[in-house]
mmCIF file with all atom_site columns, C-alpha atoms in Angstrom:
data_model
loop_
_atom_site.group_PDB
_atom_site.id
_atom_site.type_symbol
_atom_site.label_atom_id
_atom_site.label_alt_id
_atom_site.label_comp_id
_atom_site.label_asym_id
_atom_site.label_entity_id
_atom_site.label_seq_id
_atom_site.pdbx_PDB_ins_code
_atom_site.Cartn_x
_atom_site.Cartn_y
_atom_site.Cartn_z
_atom_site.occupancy
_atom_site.B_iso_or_equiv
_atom_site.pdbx_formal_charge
_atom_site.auth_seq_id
_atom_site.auth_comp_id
_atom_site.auth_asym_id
_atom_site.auth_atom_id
_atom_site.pdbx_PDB_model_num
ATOM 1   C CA . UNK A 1 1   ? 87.190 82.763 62.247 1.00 95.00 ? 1   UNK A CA 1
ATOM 2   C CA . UNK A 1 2   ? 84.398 80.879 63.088 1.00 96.00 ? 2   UNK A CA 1
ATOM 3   C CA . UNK A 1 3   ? 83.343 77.256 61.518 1.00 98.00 ? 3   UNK A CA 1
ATOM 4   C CA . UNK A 1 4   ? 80.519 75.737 61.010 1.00 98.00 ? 4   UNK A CA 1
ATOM 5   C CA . UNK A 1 5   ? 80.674 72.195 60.137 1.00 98.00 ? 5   UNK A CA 1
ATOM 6   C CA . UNK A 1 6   ? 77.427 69.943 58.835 1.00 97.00 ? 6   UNK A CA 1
ATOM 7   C CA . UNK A 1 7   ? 78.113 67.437 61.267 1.00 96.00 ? 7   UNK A CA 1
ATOM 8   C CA . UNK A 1 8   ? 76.346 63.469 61.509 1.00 92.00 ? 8   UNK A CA 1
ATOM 9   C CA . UNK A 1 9   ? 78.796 62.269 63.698 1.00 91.00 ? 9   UNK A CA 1
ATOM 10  C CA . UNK A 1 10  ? 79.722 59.925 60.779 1.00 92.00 ? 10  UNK A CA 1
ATOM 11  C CA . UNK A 1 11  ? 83.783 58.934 59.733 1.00 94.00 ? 11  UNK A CA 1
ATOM 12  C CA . UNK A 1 12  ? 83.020 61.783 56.945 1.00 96.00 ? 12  UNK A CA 1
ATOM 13  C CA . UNK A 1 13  ? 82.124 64.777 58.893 1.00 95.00 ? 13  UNK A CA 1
ATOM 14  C CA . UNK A 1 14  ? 84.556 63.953 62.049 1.00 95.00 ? 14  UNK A CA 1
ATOM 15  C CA . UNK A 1 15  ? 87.390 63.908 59.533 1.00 96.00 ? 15  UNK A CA 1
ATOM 16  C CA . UNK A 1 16  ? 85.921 67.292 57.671 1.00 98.00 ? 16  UNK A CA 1
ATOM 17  C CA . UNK A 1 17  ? 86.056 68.782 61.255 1.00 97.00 ? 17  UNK A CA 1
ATOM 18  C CA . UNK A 1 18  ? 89.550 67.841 61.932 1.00 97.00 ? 18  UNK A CA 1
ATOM 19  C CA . UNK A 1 19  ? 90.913 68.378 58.822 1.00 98.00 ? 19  UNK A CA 1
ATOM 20  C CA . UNK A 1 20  ? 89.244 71.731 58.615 1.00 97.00 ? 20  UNK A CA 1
ATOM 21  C CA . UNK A 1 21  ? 90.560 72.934 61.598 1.00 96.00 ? 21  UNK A CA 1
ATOM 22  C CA . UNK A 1 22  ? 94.426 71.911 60.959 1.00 96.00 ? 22  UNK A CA 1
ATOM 23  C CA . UNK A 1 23  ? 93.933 73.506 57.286 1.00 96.00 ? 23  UNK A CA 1
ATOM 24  C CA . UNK A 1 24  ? 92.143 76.610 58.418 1.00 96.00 ? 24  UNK A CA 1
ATOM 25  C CA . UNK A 1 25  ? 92.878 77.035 61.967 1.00 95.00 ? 25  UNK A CA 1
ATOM 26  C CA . UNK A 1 26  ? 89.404 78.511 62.990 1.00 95.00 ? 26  UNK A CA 1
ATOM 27  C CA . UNK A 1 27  ? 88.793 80.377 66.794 1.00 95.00 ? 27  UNK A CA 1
ATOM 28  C CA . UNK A 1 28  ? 85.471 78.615 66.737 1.00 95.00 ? 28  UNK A CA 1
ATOM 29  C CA . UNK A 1 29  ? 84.236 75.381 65.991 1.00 96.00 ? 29  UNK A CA 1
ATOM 30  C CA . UNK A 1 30  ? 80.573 74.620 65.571 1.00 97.00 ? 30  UNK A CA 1
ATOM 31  C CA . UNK A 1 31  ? 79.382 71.026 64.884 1.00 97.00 ? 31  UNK A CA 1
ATOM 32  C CA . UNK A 1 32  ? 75.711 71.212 63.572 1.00 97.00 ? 32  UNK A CA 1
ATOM 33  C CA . UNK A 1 33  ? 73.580 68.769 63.081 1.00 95.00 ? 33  UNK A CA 1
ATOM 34  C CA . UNK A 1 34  ? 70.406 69.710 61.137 1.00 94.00 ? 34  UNK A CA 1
ATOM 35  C CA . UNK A 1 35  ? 67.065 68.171 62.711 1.00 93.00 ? 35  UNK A CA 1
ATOM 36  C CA . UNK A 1 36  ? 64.728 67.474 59.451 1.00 92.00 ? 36  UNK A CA 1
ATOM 37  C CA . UNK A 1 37  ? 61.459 65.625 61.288 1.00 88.00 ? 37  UNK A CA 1
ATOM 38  C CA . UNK A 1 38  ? 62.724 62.431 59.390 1.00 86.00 ? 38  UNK A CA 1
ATOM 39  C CA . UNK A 1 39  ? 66.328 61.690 61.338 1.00 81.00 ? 39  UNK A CA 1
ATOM 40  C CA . UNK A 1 40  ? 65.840 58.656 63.362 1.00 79.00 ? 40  UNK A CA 1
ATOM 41  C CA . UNK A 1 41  ? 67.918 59.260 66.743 1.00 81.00 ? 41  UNK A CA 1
ATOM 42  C CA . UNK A 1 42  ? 69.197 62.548 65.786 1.00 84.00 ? 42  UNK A CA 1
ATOM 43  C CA . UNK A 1 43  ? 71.286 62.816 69.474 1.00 83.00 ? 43  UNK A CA 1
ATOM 44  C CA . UNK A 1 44  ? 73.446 60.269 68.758 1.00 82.00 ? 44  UNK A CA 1
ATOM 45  C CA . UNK A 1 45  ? 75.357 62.844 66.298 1.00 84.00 ? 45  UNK A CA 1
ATOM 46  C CA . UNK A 1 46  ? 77.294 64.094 69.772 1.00 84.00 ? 46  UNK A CA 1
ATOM 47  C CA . UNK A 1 47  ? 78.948 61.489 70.561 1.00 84.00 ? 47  UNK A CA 1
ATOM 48  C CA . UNK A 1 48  ? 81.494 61.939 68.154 1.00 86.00 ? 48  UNK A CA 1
ATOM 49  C CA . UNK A 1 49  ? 81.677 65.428 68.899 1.00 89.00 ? 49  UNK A CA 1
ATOM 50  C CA . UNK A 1 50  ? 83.973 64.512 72.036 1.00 87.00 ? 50  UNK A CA 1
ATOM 51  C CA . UNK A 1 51  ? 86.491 62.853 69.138 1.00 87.00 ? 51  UNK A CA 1
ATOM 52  C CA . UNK A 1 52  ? 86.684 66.620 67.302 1.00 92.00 ? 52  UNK A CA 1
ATOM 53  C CA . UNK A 1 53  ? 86.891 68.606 71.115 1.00 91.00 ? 53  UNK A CA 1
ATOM 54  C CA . UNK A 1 54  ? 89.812 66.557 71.946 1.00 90.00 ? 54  UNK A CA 1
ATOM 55  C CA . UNK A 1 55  ? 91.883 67.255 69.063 1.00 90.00 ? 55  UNK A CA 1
ATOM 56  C CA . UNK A 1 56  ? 91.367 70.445 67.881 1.00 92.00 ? 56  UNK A CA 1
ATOM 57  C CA . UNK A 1 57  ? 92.687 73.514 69.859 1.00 88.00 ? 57  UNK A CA 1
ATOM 58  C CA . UNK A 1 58  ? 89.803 75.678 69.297 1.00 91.00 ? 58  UNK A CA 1
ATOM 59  C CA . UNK A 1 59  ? 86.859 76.203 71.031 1.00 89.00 ? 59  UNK A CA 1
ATOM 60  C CA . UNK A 1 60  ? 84.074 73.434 69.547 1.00 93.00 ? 60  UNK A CA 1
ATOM 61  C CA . UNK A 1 61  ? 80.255 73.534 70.857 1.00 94.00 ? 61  UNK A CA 1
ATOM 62  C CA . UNK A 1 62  ? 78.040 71.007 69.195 1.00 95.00 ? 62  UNK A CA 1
ATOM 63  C CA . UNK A 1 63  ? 74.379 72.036 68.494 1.00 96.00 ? 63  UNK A CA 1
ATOM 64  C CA . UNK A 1 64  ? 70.988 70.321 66.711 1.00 95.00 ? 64  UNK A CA 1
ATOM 65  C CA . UNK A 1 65  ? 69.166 72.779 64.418 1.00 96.00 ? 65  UNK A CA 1
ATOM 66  C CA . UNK A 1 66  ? 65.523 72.453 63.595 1.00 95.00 ? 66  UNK A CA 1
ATOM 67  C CA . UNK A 1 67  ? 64.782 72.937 59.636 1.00 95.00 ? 67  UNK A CA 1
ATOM 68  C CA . UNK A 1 68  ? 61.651 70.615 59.968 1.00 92.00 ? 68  UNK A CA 1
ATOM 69  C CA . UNK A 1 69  ? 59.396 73.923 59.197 1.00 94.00 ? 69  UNK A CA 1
ATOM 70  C CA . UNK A 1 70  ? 61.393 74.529 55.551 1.00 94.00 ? 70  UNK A CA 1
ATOM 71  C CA . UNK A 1 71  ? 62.279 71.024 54.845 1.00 93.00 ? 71  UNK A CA 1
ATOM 72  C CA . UNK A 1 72  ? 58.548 70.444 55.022 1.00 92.00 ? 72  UNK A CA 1
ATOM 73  C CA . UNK A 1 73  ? 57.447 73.474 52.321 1.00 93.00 ? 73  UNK A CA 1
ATOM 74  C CA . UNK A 1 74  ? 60.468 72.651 50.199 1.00 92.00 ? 74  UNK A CA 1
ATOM 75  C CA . UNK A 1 75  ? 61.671 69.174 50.497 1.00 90.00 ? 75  UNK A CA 1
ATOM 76  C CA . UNK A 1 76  ? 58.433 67.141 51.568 1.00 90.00 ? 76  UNK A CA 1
ATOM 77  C CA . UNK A 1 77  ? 55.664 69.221 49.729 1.00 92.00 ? 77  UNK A CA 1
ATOM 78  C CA . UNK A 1 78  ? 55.067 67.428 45.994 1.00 90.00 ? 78  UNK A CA 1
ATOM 79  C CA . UNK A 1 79  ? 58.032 64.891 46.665 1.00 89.00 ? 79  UNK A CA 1
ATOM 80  C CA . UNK A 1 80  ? 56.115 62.318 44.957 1.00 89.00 ? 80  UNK A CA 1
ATOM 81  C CA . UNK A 1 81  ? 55.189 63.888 41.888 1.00 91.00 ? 81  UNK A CA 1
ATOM 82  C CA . UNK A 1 82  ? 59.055 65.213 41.559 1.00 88.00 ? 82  UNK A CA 1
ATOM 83  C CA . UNK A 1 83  ? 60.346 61.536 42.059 1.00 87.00 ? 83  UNK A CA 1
ATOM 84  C CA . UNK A 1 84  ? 57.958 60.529 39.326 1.00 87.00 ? 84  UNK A CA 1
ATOM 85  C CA . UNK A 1 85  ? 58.971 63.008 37.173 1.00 87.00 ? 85  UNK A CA 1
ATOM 86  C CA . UNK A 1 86  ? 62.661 62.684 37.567 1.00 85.00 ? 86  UNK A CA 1
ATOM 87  C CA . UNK A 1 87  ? 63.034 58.967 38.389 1.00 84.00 ? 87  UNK A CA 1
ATOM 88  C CA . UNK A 1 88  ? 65.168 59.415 40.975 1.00 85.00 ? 88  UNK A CA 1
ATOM 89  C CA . UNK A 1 89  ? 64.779 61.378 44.463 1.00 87.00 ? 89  UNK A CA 1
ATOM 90  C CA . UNK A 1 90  ? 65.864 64.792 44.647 1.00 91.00 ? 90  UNK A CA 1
ATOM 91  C CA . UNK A 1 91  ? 64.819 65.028 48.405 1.00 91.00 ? 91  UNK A CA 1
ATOM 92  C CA . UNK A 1 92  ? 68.554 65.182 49.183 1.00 92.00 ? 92  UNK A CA 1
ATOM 93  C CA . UNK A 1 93  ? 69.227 67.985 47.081 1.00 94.00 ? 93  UNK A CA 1
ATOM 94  C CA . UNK A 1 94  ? 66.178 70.311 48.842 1.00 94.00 ? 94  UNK A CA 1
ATOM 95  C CA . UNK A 1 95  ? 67.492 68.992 52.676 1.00 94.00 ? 95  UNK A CA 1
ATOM 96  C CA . UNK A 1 96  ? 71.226 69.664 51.997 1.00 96.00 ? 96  UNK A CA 1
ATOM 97  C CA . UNK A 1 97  ? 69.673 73.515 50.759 1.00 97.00 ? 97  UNK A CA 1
ATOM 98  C CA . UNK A 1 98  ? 67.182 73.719 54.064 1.00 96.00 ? 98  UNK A CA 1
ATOM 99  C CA . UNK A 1 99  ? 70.874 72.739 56.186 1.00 96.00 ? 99  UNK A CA 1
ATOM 100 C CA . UNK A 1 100 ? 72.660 75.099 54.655 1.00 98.00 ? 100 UNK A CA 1
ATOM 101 C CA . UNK A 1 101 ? 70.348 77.711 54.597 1.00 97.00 ? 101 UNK A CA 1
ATOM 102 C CA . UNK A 1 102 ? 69.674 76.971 58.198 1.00 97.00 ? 102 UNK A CA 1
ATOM 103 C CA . UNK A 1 103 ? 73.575 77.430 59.293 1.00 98.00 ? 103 UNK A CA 1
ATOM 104 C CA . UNK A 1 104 ? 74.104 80.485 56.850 1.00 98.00 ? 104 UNK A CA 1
ATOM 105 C CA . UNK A 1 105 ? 71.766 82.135 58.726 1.00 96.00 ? 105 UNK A CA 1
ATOM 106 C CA . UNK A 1 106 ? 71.314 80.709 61.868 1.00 96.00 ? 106 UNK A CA 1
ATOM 107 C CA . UNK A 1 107 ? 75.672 80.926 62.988 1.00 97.00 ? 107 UNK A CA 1
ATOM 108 C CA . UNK A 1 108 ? 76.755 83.014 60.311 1.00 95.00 ? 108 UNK A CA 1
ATOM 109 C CA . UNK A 1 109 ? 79.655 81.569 59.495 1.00 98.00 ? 109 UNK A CA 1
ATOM 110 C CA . UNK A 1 110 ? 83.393 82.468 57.832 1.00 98.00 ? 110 UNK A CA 1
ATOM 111 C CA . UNK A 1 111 ? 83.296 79.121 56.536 1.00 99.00 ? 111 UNK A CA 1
ATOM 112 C CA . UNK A 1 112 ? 80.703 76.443 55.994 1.00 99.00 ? 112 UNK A CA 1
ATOM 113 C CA . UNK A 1 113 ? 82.550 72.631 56.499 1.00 99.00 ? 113 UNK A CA 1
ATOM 114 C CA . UNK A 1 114 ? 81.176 69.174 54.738 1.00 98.00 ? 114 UNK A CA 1
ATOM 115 C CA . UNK A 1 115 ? 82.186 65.451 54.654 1.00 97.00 ? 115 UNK A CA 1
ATOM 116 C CA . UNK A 1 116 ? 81.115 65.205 50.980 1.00 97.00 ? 116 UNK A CA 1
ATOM 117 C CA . UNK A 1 117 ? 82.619 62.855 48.682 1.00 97.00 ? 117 UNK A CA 1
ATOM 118 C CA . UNK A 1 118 ? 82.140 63.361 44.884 1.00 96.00 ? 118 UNK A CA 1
ATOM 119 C CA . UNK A 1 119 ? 79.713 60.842 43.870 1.00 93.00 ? 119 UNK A CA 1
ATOM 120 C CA . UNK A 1 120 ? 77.784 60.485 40.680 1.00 88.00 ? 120 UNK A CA 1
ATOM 121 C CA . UNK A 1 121 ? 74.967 58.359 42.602 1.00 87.00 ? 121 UNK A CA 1
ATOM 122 C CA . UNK A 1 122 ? 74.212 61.062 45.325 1.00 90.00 ? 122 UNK A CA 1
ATOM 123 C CA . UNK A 1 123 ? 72.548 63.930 43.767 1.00 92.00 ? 123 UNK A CA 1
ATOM 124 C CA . UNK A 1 124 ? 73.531 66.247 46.668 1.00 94.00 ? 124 UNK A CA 1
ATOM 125 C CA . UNK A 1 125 ? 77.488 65.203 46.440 1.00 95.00 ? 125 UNK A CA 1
ATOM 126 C CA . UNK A 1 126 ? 77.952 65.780 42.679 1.00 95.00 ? 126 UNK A CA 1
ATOM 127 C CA . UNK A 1 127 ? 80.160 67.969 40.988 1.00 95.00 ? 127 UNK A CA 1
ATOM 128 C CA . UNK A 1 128 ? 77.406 69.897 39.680 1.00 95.00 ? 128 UNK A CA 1
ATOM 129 C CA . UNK A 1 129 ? 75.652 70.465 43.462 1.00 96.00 ? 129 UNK A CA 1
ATOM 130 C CA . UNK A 1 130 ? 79.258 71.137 44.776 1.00 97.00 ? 130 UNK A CA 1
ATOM 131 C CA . UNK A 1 131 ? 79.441 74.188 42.246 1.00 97.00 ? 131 UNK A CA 1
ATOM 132 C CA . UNK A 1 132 ? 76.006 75.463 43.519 1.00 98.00 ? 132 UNK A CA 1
ATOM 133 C CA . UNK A 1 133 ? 76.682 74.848 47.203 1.00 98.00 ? 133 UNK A CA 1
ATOM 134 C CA . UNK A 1 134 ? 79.818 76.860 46.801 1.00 98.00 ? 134 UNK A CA 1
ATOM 135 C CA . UNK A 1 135 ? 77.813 79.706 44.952 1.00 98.00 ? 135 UNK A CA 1
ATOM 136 C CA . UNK A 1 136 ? 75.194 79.861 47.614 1.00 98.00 ? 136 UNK A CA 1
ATOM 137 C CA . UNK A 1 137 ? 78.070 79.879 50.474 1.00 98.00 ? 137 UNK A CA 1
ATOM 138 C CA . UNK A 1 138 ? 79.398 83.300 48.377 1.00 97.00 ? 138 UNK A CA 1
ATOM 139 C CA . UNK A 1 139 ? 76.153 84.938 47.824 1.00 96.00 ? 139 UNK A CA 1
ATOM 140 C CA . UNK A 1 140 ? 75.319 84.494 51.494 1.00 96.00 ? 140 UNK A CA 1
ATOM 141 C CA . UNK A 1 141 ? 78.840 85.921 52.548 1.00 96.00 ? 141 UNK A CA 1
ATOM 142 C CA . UNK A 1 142 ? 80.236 82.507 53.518 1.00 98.00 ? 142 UNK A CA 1
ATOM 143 C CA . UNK A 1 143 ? 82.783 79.990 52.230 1.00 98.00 ? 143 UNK A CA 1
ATOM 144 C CA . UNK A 1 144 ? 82.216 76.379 51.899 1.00 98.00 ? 144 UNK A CA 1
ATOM 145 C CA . UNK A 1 145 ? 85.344 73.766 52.365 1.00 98.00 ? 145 UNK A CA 1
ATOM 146 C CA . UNK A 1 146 ? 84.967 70.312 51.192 1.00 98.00 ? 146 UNK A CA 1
ATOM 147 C CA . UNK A 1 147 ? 88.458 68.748 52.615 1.00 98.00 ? 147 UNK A CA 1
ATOM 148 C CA . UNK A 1 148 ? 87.710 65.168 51.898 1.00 98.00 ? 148 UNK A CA 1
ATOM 149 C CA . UNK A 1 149 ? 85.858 65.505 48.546 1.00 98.00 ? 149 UNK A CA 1
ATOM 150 C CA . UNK A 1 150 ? 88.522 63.488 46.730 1.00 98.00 ? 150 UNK A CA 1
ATOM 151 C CA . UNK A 1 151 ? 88.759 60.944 49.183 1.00 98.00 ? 151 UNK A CA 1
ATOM 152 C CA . UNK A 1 152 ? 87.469 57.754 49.247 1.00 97.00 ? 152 UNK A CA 1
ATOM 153 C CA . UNK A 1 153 ? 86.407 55.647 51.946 1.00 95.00 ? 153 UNK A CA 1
ATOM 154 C CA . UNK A 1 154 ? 89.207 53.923 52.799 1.00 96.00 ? 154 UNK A CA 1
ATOM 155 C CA . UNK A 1 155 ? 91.538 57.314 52.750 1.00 98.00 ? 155 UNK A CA 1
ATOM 156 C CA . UNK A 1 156 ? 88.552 58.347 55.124 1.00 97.00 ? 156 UNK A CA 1
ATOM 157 C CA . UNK A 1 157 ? 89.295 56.078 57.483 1.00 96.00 ? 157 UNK A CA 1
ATOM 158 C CA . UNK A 1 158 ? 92.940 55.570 57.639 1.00 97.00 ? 158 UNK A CA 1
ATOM 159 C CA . UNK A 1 159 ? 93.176 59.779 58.158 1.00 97.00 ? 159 UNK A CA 1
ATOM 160 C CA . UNK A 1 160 ? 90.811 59.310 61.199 1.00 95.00 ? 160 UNK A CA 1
ATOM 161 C CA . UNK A 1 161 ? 93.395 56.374 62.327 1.00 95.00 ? 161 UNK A CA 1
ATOM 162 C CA . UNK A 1 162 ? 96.668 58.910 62.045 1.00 96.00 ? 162 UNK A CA 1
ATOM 163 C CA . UNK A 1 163 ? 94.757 61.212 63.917 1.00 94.00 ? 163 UNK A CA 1
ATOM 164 C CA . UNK A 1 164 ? 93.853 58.668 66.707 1.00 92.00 ? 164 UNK A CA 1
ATOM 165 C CA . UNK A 1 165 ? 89.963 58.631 65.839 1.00 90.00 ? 165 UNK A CA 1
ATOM 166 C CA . UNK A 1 166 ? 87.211 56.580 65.938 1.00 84.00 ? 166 UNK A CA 1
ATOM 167 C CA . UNK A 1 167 ? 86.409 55.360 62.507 1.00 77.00 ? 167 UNK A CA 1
ATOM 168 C CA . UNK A 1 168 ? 83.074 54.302 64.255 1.00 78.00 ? 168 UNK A CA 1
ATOM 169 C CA . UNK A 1 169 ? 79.947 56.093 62.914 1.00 72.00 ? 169 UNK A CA 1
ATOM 170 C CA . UNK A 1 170 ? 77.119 57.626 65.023 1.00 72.00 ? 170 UNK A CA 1
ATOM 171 C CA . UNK A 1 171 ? 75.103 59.123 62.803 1.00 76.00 ? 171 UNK A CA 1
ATOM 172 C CA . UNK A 1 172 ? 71.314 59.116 63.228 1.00 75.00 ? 172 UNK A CA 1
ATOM 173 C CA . UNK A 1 173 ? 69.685 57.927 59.784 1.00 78.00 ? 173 UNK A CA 1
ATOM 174 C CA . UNK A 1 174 ? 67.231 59.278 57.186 1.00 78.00 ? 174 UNK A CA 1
ATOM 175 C CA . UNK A 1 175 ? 64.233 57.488 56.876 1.00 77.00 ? 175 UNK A CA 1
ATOM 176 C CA . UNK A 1 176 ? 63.915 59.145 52.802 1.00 76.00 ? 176 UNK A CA 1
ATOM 177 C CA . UNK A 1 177 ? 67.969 59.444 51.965 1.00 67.00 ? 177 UNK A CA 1
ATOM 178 C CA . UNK A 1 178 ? 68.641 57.347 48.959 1.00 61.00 ? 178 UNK A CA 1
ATOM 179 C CA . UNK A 1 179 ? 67.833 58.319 44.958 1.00 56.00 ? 179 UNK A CA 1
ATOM 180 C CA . UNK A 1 180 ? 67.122 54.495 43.748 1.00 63.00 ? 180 UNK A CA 1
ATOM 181 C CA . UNK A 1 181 ? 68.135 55.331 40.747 1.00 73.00 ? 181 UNK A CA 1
ATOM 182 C CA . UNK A 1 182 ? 71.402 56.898 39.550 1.00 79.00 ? 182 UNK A CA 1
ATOM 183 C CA . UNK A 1 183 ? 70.590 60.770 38.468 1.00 86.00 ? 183 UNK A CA 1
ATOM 184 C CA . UNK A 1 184 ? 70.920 62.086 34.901 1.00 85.00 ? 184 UNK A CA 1
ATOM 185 C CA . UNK A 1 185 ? 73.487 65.144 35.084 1.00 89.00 ? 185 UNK A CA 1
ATOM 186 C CA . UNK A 1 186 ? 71.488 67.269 33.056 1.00 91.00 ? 186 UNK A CA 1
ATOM 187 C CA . UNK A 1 187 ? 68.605 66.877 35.339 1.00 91.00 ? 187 UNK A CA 1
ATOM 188 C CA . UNK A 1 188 ? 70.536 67.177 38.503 1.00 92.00 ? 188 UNK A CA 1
ATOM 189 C CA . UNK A 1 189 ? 71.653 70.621 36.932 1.00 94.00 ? 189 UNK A CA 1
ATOM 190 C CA . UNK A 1 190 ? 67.707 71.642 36.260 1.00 92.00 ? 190 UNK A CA 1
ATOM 191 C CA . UNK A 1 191 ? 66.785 71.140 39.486 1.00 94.00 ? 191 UNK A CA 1
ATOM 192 C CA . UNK A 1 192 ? 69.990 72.912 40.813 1.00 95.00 ? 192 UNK A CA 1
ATOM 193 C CA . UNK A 1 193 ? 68.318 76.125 38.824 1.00 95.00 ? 193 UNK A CA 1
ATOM 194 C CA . UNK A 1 194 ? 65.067 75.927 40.790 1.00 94.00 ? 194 UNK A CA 1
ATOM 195 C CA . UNK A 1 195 ? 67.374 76.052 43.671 1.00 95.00 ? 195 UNK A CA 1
ATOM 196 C CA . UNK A 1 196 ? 68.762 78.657 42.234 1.00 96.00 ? 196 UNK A CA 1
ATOM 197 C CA . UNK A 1 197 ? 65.831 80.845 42.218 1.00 95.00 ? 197 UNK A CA 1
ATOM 198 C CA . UNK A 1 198 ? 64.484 79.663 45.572 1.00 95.00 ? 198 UNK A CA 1
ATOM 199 C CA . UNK A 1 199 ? 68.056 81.166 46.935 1.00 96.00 ? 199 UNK A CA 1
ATOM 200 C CA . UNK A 1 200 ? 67.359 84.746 44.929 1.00 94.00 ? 200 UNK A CA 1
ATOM 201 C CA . UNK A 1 201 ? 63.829 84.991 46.019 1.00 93.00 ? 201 UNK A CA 1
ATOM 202 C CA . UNK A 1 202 ? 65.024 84.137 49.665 1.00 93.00 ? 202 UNK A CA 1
ATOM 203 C CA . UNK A 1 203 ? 67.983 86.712 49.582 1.00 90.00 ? 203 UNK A CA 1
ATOM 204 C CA . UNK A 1 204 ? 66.949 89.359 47.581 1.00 82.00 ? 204 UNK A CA 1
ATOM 205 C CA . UNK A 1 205 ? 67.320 92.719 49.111 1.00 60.00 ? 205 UNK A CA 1
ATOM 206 C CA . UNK A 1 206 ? 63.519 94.626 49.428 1.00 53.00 ? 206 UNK A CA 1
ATOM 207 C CA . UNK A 1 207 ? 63.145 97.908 47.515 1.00 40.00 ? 207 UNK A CA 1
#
């Protein structure tokens, strides 16, 4: 089995990594972290990825993936008219689609891995995204395991201290992450259905 985990180098996606591997017990371990053209010190993801290496008995390689050319066309093209139209910034939902459209079908994974954390302030980590990303895992031929999505922060940390990790972050940052506002459900979902559509358009099978 190989796994493919969205990996910052934050608390989150270290513990995702670990956990996924004692849960699922995968041959291969890839820790990706997804390049957008607006990380700020996107390197300093692999630090952490020496943490995962040492305690997992799999094989783990760490790699940076370049979506800057779809982020762009989806994400940064007529961001300013959709954050005035929503009030609130969707750019999170469109990168977290460019990532995991990049690892689908970049690695092709068994199973895609995340540090999300249900949230009802970040569009990208809500129940109603978490239902989407776990459709467009299936229709791509992929899982997608969420192992800490009922955690909170503290739980976060204290599993990284019983597995003798780092609860130290090394994540590069975002220079657009953050809504500003808290999303409306119902619009969250909308959106979702454009993404929707993007995905069918991008994996339909030509006649």
């Amino acid at each position: 089995m190989r796994a493919v985990v969205l990996f910052s180098g934050g608390p989150d996606s270290t513990l995702a990594a670990l956990l996924a591997y004692e849960e699922l017990e995968p041959d291969e371990m890839v820790l990706v972290t997804c390049d957008n053209g607006v990380l700020v010190n996107v390197e300093k993801a692999g630090i952490n990825t020496a943490q995962v290496s040492r305690r997992v008995g799999c094989d783990v390689e760490w790699r940076i993936l370049d979506v800057h050319r779809n982020f762009h066309r989806w994400g940064l093209r007529g961001l300013e008219g959709r954050i005035l139209r929503f009030g609130w910034n969707p750019v999170c939902l469109d990168c977290k689609f460019c990532m995991l459209y990049g690892v689908l079908t970049e690695f092709e994974p068994d199973v895609v891995v995340t540090g999300d954390r249900e949230s009802d302030y970040l569009p990208e980590q809500t129940p109603e995204a978490k239902r989407f990303w776990e459709y467009m895992c299936r229709k791509m031929g992929s899982e997608y395991f969420t192992p800490i999505w009922d955690m909170d922060k503290k739980e976060v940390y204290e599993g990284l201290i019983d597995r003798k990790t780092s609860v130290r972050g090394a994540e590069p940052k975002c220079m657009l992450a953050g809504s500003w506002s808290r999303p409306d459900p119902d619009d969250v979902e909308r959106y979702l259905e454009g993404l929707r559509k993007r995905l069918e358009g991008l994996t339909r099978t030509p006649p």
